[in-house]
Coordinates of C-alpha atoms in Angstrom, one line a residue:
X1 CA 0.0 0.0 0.0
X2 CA 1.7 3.7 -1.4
X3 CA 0.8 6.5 1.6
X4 CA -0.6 9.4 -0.6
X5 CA -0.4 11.4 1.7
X6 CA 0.0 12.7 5.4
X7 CA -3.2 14.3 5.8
X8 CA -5.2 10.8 4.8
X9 CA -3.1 9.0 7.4
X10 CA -3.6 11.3 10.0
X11 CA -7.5 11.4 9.9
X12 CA -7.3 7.3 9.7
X13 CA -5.1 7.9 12.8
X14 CA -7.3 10.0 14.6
X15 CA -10.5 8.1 13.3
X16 CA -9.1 5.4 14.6
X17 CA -7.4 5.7 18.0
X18 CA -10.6 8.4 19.1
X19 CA -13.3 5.5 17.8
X20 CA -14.8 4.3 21.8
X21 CA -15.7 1.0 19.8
X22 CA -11.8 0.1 19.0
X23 CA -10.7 -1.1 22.5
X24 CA -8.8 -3.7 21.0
X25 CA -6.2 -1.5 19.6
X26 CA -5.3 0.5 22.6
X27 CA -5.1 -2.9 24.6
X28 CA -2.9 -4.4 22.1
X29 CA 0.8 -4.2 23.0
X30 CA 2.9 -2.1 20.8
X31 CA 6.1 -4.0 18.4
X32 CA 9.0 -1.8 17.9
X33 CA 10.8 -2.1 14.3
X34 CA 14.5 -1.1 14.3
X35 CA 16.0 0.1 11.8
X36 CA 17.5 -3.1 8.7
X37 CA 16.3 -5.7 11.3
X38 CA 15.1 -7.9 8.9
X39 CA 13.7 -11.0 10.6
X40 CA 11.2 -9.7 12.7
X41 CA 8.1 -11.9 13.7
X42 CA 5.1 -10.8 14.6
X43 CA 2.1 -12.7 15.9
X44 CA -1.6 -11.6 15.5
X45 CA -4.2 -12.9 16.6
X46 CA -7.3 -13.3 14.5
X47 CA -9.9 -10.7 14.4
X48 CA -7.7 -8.7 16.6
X49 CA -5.1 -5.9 16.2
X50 CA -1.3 -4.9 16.8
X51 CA 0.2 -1.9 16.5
X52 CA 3.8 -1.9 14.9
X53 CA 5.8 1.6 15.4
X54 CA 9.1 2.0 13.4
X55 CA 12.2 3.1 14.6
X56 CA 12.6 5.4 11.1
X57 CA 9.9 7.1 9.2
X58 CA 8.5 5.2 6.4
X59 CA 7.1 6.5 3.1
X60 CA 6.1 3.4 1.7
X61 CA 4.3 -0.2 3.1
X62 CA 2.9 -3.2 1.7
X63 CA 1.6 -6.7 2.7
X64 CA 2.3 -9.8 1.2
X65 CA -1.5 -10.9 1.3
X66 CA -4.1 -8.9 1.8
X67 CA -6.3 -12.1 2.9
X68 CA -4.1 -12.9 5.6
X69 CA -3.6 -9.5 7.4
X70 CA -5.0 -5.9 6.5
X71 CA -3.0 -2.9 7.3
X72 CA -3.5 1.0 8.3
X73 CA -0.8 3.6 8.4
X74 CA -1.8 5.8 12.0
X75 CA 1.4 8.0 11.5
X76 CA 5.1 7.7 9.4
X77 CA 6.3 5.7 12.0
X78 CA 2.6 3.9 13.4
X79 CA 1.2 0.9 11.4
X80 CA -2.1 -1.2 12.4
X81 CA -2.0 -4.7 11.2
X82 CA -5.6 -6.3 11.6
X83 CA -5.5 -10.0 11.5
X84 CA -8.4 -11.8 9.0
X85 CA -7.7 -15.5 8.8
X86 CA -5.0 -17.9 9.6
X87 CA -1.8 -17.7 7.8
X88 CA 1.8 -16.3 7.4
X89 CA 2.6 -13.2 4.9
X90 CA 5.5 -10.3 5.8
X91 CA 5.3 -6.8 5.9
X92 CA 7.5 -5.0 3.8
X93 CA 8.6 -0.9 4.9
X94 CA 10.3 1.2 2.8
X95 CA 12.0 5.0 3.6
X96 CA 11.3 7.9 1.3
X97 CA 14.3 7.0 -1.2
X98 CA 12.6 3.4 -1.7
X99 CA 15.4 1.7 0.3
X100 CA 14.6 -1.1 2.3
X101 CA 13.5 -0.7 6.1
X102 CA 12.6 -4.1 7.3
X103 CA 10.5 -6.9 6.5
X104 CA 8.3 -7.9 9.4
X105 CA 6.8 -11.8 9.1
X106 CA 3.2 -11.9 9.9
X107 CA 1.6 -14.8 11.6
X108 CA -2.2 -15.1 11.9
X109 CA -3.4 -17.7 14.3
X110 CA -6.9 -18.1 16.0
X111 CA -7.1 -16.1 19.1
X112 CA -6.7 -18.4 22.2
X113 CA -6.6 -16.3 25.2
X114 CA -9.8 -16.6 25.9
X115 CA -10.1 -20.4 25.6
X116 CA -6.6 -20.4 28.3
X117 CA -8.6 -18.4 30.9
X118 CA -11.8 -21.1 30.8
X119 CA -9.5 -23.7 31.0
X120 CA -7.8 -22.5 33.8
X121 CA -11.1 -21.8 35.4
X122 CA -12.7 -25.8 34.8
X123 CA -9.4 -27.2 35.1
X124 CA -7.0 -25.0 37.6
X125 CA -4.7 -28.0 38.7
X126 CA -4.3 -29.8 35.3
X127 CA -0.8 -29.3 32.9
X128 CA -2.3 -28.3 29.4
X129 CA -0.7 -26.2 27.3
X130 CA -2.2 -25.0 24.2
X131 CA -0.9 -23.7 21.2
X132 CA -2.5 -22.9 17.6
X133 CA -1.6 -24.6 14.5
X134 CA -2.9 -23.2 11.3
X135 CA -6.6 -22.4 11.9
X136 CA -6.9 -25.1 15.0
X137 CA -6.0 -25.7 18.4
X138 CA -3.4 -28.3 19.3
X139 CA -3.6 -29.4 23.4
X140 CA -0.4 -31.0 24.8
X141 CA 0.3 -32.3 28.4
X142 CA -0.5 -34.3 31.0
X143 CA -4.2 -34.8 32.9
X144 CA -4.8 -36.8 36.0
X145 CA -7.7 -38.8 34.3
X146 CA -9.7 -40.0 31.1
X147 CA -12.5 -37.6 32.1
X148 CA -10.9 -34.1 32.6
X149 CA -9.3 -35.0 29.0
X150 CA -12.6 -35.5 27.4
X151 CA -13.7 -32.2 29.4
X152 CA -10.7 -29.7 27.6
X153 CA -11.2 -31.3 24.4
X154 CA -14.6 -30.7 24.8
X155 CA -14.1 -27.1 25.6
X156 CA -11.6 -26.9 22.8
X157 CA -14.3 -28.0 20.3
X158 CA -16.1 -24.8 21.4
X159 CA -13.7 -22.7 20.1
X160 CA -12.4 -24.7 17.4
X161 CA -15.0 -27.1 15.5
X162 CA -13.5 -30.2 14.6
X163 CA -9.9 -28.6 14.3
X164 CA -8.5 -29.4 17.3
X165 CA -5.4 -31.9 17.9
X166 CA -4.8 -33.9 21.2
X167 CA -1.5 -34.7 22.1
X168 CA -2.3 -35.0 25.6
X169 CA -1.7 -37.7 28.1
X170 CA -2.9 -39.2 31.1
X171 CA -0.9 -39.9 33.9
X172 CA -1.1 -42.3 36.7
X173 CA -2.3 -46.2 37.2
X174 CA -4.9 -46.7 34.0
X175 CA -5.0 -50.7 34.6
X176 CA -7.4 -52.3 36.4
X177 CA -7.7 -55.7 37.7
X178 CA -11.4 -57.0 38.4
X179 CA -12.3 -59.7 40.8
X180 CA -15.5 -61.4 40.7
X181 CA -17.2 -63.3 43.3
X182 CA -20.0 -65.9 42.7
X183 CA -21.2 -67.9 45.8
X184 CA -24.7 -69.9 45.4
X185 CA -25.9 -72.3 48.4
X186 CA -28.1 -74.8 46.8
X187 CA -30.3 -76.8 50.3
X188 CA -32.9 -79.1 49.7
X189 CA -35.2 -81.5 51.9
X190 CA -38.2 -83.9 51.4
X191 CA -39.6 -86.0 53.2
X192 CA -42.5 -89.2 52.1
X193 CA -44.5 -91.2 54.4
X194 CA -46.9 -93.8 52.8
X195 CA -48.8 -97.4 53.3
X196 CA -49.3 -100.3 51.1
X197 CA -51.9 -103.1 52.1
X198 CA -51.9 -106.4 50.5
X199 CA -54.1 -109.6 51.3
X200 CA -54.0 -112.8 49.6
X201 CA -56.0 -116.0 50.3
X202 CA -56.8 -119.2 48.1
X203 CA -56.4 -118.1 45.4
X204 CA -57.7 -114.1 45.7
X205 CA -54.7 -111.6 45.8
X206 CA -55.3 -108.2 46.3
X207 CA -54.2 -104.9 48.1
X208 CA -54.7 -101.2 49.1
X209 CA -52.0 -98.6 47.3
X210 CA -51.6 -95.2 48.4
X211 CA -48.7 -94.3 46.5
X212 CA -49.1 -93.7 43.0
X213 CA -47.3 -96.3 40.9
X214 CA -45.4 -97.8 43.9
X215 CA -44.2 -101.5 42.2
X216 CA -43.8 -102.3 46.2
X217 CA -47.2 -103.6 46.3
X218 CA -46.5 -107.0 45.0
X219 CA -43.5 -107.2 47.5
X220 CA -45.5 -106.2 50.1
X221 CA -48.0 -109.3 49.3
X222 CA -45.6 -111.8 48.5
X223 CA -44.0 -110.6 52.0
X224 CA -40.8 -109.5 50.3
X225 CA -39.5 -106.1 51.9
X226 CA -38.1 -103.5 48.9
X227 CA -34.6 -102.9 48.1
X228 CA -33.0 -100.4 50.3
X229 CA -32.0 -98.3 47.2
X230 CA -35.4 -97.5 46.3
X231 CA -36.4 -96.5 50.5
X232 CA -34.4 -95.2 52.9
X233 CA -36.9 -97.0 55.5
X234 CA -39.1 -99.6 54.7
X235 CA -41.6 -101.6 57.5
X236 CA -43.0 -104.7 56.8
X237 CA -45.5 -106.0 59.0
X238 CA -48.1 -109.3 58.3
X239 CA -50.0 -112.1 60.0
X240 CA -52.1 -114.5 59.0
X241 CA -55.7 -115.6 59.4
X242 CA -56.6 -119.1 58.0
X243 CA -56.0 -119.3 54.6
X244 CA -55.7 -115.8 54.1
X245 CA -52.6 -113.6 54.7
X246 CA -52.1 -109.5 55.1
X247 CA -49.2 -107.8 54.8
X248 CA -49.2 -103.7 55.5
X249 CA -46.2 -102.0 54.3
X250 CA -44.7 -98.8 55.4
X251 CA -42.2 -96.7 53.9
X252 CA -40.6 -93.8 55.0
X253 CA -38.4 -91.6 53.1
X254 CA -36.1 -88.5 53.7
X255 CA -33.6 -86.7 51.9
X256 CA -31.4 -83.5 52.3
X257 CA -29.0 -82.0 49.9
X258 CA -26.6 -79.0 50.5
X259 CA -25.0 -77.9 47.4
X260 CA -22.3 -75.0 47.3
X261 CA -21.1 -73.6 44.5
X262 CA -18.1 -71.0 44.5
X263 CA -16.1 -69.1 41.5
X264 CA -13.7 -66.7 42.0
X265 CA -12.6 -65.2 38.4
X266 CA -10.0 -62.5 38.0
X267 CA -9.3 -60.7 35.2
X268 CA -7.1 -57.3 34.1
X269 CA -7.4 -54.6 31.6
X270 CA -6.0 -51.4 30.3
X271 CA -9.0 -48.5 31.0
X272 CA -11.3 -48.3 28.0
X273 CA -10.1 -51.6 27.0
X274 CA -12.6 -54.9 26.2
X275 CA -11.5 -58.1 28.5
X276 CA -12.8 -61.6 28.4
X277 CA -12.3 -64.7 30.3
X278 CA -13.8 -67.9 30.2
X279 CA -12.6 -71.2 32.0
X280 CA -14.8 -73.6 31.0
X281 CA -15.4 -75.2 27.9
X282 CA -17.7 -75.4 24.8
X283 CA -20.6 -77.9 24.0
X284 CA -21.6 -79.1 20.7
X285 CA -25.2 -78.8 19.9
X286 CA -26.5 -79.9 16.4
X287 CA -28.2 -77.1 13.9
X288 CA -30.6 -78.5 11.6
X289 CA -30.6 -77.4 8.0
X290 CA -32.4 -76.8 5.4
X291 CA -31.1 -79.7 3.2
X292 CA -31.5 -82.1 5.8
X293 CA -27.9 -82.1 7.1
X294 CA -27.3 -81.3 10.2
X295 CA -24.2 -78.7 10.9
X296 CA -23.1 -78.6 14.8
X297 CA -22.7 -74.8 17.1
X298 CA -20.5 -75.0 19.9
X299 CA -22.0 -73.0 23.1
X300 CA -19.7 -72.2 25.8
X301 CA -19.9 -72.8 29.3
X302 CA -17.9 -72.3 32.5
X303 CA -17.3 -69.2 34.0
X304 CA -17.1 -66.6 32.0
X305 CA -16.5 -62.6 32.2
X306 CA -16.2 -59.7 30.3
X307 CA -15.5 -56.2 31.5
X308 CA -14.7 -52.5 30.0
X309 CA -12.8 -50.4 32.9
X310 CA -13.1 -46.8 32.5
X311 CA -10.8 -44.4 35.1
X312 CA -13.2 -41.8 35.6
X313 CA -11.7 -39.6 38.0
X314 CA -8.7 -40.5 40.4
X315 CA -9.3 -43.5 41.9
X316 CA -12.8 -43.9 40.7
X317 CA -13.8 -46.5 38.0
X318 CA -16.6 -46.8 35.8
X319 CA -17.5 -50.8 34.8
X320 CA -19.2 -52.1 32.3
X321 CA -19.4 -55.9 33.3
X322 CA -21.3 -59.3 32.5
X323 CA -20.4 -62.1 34.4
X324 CA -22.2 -65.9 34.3
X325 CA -21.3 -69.3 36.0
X326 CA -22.8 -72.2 33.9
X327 CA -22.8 -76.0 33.9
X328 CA -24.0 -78.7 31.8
X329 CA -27.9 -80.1 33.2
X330 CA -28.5 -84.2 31.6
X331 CA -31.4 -84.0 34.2
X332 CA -33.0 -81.6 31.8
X333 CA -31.5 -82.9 28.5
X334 CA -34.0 -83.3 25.4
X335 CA -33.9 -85.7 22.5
X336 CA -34.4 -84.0 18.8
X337 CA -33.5 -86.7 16.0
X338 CA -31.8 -89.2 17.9
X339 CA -29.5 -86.6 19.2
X340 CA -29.4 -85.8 22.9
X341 CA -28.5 -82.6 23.9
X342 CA -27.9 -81.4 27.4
X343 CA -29.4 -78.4 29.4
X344 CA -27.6 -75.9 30.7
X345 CA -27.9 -73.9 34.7
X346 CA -26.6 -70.6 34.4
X347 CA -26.3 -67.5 36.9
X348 CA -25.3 -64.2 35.0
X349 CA -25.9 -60.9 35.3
X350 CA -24.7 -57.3 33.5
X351 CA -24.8 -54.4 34.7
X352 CA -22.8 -50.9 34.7
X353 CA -21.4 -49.9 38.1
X354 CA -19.0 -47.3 39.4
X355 CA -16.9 -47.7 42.5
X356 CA -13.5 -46.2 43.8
X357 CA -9.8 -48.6 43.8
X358 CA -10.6 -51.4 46.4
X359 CA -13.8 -51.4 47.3
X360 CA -16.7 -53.9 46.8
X361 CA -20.3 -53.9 45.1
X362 CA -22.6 -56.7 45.7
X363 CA -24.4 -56.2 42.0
X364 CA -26.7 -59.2 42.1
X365 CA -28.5 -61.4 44.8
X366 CA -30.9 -64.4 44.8
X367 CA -33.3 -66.0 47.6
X368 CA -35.6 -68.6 46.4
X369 CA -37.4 -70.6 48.4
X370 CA -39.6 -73.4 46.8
X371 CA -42.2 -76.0 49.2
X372 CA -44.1 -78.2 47.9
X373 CA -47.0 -80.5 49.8
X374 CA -48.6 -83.6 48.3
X375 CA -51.4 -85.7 50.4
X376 CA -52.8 -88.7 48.8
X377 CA -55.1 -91.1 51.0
X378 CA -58.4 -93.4 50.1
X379 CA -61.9 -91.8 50.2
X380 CA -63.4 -91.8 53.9
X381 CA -60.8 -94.0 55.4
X382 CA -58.0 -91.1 54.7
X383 CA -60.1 -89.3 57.4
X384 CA -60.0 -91.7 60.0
X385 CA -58.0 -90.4 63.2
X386 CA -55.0 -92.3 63.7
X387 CA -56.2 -95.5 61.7
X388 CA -56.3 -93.5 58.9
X389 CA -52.6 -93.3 58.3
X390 CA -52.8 -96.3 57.3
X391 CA -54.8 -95.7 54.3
X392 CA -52.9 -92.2 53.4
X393 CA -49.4 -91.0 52.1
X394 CA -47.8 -87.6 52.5
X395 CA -45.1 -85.9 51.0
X396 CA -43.3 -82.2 51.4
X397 CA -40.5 -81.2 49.4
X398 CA -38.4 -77.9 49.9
X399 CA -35.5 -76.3 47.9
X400 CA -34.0 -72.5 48.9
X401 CA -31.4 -71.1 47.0
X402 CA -29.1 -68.5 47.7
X403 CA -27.1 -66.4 45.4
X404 CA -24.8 -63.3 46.0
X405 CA -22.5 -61.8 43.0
X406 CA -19.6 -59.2 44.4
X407 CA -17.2 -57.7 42.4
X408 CA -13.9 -55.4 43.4
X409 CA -11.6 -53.2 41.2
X410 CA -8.2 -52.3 41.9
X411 CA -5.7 -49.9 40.1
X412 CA -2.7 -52.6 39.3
X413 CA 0.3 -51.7 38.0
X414 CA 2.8 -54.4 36.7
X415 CA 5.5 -56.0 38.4
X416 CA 9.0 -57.8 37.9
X417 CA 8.9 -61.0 36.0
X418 CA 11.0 -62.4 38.9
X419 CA 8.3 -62.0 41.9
X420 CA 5.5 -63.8 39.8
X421 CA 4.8 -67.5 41.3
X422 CA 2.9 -70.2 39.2
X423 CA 0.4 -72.9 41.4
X424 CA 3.0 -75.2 39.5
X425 CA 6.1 -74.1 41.1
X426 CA 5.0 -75.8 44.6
X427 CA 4.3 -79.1 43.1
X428 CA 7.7 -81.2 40.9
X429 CA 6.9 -85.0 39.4
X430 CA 8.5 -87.9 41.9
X431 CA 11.5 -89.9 41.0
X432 CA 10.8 -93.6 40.8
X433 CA 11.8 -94.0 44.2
X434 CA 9.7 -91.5 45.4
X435 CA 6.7 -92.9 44.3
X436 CA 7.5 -96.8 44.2
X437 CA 9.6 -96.8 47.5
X438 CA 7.7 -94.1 49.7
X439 CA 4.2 -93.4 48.1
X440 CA 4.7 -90.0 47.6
X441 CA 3.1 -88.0 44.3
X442 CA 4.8 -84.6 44.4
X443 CA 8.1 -83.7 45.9
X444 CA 9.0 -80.6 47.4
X445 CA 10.8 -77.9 45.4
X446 CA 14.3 -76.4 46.5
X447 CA 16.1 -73.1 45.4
X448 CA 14.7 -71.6 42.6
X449 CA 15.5 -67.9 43.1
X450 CA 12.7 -65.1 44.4
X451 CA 9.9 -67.0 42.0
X452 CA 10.5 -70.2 44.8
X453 CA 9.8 -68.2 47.0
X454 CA 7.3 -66.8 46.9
X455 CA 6.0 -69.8 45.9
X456 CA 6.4 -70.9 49.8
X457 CA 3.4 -68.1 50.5
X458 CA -0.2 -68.1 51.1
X459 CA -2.1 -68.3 47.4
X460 CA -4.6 -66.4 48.7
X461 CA -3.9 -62.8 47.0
X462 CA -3.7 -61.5 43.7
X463 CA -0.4 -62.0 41.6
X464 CA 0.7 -60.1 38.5
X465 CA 0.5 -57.2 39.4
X466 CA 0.9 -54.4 42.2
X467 CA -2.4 -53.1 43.9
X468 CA -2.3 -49.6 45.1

């Protein structure tokens, strides 16, 4: 741009530096040019101003690109350079003979300052810096956790649509190490109480059942007391009249059943990160198809888990879980096409939790309690007091079941390969002598460094990695 002349530039001055809606050039601080210093850099911001004063009077100025940056002459020794979009032009000031002042570089960036004050305001105590790179905003440092990063980039986004870069990190433990807890209590109880009556004389057999397909009613007539692995308790009881003979049976049955069932599955991953575990195995099952054939799906079974840790904040973890204990049920099985295929009990659950490092949710719980109460007995002589046992059977049966699912998360960290123990390196294969001479099936281990060691302690924590 040629200066035509000094009474133009001072009315633009004046216009200019009097105008109450220009704060931004008064506020802007002021870069002095000296005199053939020719690699002078000057950063604007974008939509804002900087005044430039020279150290010698000027008679002539021009900018590279007009796009970039758009200047004003205030005086012969004043220039305003307005910044317009992002970029890098120069500056060019020559003196009155046309001889070269200075070239001043001009960088245009997006104007920042007012995205560093809100995020020191959200995020006082986190180590961002932020810098601009073309028309965007790159973010480099280190945050305490996955959450406050989302939160700057967030903020970032604000100022920035879909231009911003994150070199940013996040420091301390991100692994966590999950440990489930299944424990089910299975009891059950029944109890039968019945009477068979049987008579036989010349040649008339007959009898009084009170149990519904009971084969023990020919025993009881031929006098023959049932096996003991049909009853538990079995009464025979007969005499004679004359020809004819009675024989009154009566069984007695009770059963009781504890079951316990206990899985204990741990599993680690990196935060954000998908983990699966299964110990268990997979059962065939045949698919028919169309054609006729028959193709076969395997369906697992065992214990299986699978987890997402996220590290919220600090020591606080967000998990995504589903968790099951299954097991194969023939009592249950069903028959399609000749083939048999087994049943399946399963306990799962899945859920989304959040709990801090160490400490314990209960996310799932069962109490069931099942009773059943049969009575069978003959018309009329059922109702008879005392007699009328005899002629009546009765049978309960009662199942409870209960079921508790826990789960704790730590923040691990790993350890040295050296301090890790196996379950195998307690137990080593007998010599011959060993196991001919003295009986014995495993032999003790000696030496072996810090892994035999700890070998010698308790398996009852978590190894692989450090808990903090």
């Amino acid at each position: 741009m040629r200066i035509h002349g000094m009474f133009k530039a001072t009315l633009l001055g004046l216009a200019i530096v009097c105008n109450p809606f220009a704060p931004a050039v008064q506020a802007q601080e002021v870069l002095r040019v000296l005199k053939k210093d020719a690699a002078t850099m000057l950063e604007v911001p974008m939509n804002r101003a900087v005044v430039v004063e020279s150290e010698e009077p000027f008679a002539e100025l021009s900018i590279a690109n007009a796009g970039i940056a758009d200047i004003s002459s205030l005086s012969d020794r004043t220039i305003y350079v307005l910044g317009k979009s992002p970029g890098l032009t120069s500056l060019t000031l020559f003196d009155a003979s046309g001889m070269l002042i200075t070239n001043v570089n001009v960088r245009v960036s997006a104007d920042v300052t007012e995205f560093k004050e809100r995020l020191r305001q959200i995020l006082p105590s986190e180590k961002i810096e932020v810098r601009t790179a073309n028309d965007g905003i790159v973010l480099s440092g280190t945050v305490s956790s996955s959450s406050r990063l989302q939160r700057a980039l967030d903020l970032a986004e604000r100022y920035a649509p879909e231009r911003v870069s994150n070199l940013m990190s996040v420091s301390g433990v991100q692994q966590v190490m999950l440990k489930v807890r299944f424990a089910e209590m299975q009891r059950s109880v029944s109890k039968a109480l019945g009477a068979s009556l049987g008579f036989s004389g010349g040649n008339a057999i007959g009898g009084l059942n009170t149990l519904n397909n009971n084969p023990n009613l020919t025993n009881a007539i031929n006098g023959n007391i049932p096996g003991t692995n049909e009853n538990a308790g079995a009464f025979l009881f007969g005499f004679s009249a004359g020809s004819t003979q009675i024989r009154l049976l009566i069984e007695a049955l009770e059963r009781k059943g504890v079951v316990r069932t206990l899985a204990e599955p741990n599993l680690s991953a990196l935060s954000g990160q998908e983990a699966t575990f299964l110990a268990g195995g997979e059962y065939p099952i045949p698919v028919a198809q169309r054609d006729g054939l028959f193709s076969v799906e395997y369906k697992p079974f065992g214990v299986e888990m699978k987890f997402v840790p996220r590290v919220v904040d600090g020591d606080l973890i967000n998990l995504e879980l589903l968790a099951a204990v299954s097991s194969l049920d023939p009592n249950n099985s069903v028959i399609v096409n000749g083939f048999e295929i087994a049943a399946f009990q399963r306990r799962e659950t899945s859920t989304t939790v959040e709990l801090r490092d160490g400490e314990s949710f209960a996310i799932a719980g069962l109490i069931e309690d099942e009773f059943l109460d049969n009575n069978q007995q003959l018309p009329w002589l059922g109702d008879v007091p005392v007699l009328g046992a005899l002629f009546r059977s009765a049978d309960y049966q009662r199942s409870q079941t209960e079921l508790v699912i826990i789960v704790t998360a730590h923040l691990v960290s790993p350890t040295r390969g050296e301090a890790l123990a196996l379950p195998t390196d307690r137990v080593r294969p007998p010599s011959e002598s060993d196991l001919f001479l003295f009986g014995r099936t495993t032999r003790t281990t000696r030496g072996g460094g810090a892994a035999a060691e700890v070998a010698k302690q308790d398996f009852s924590g978590s190894y692989g990695y450090v808990m903090e």
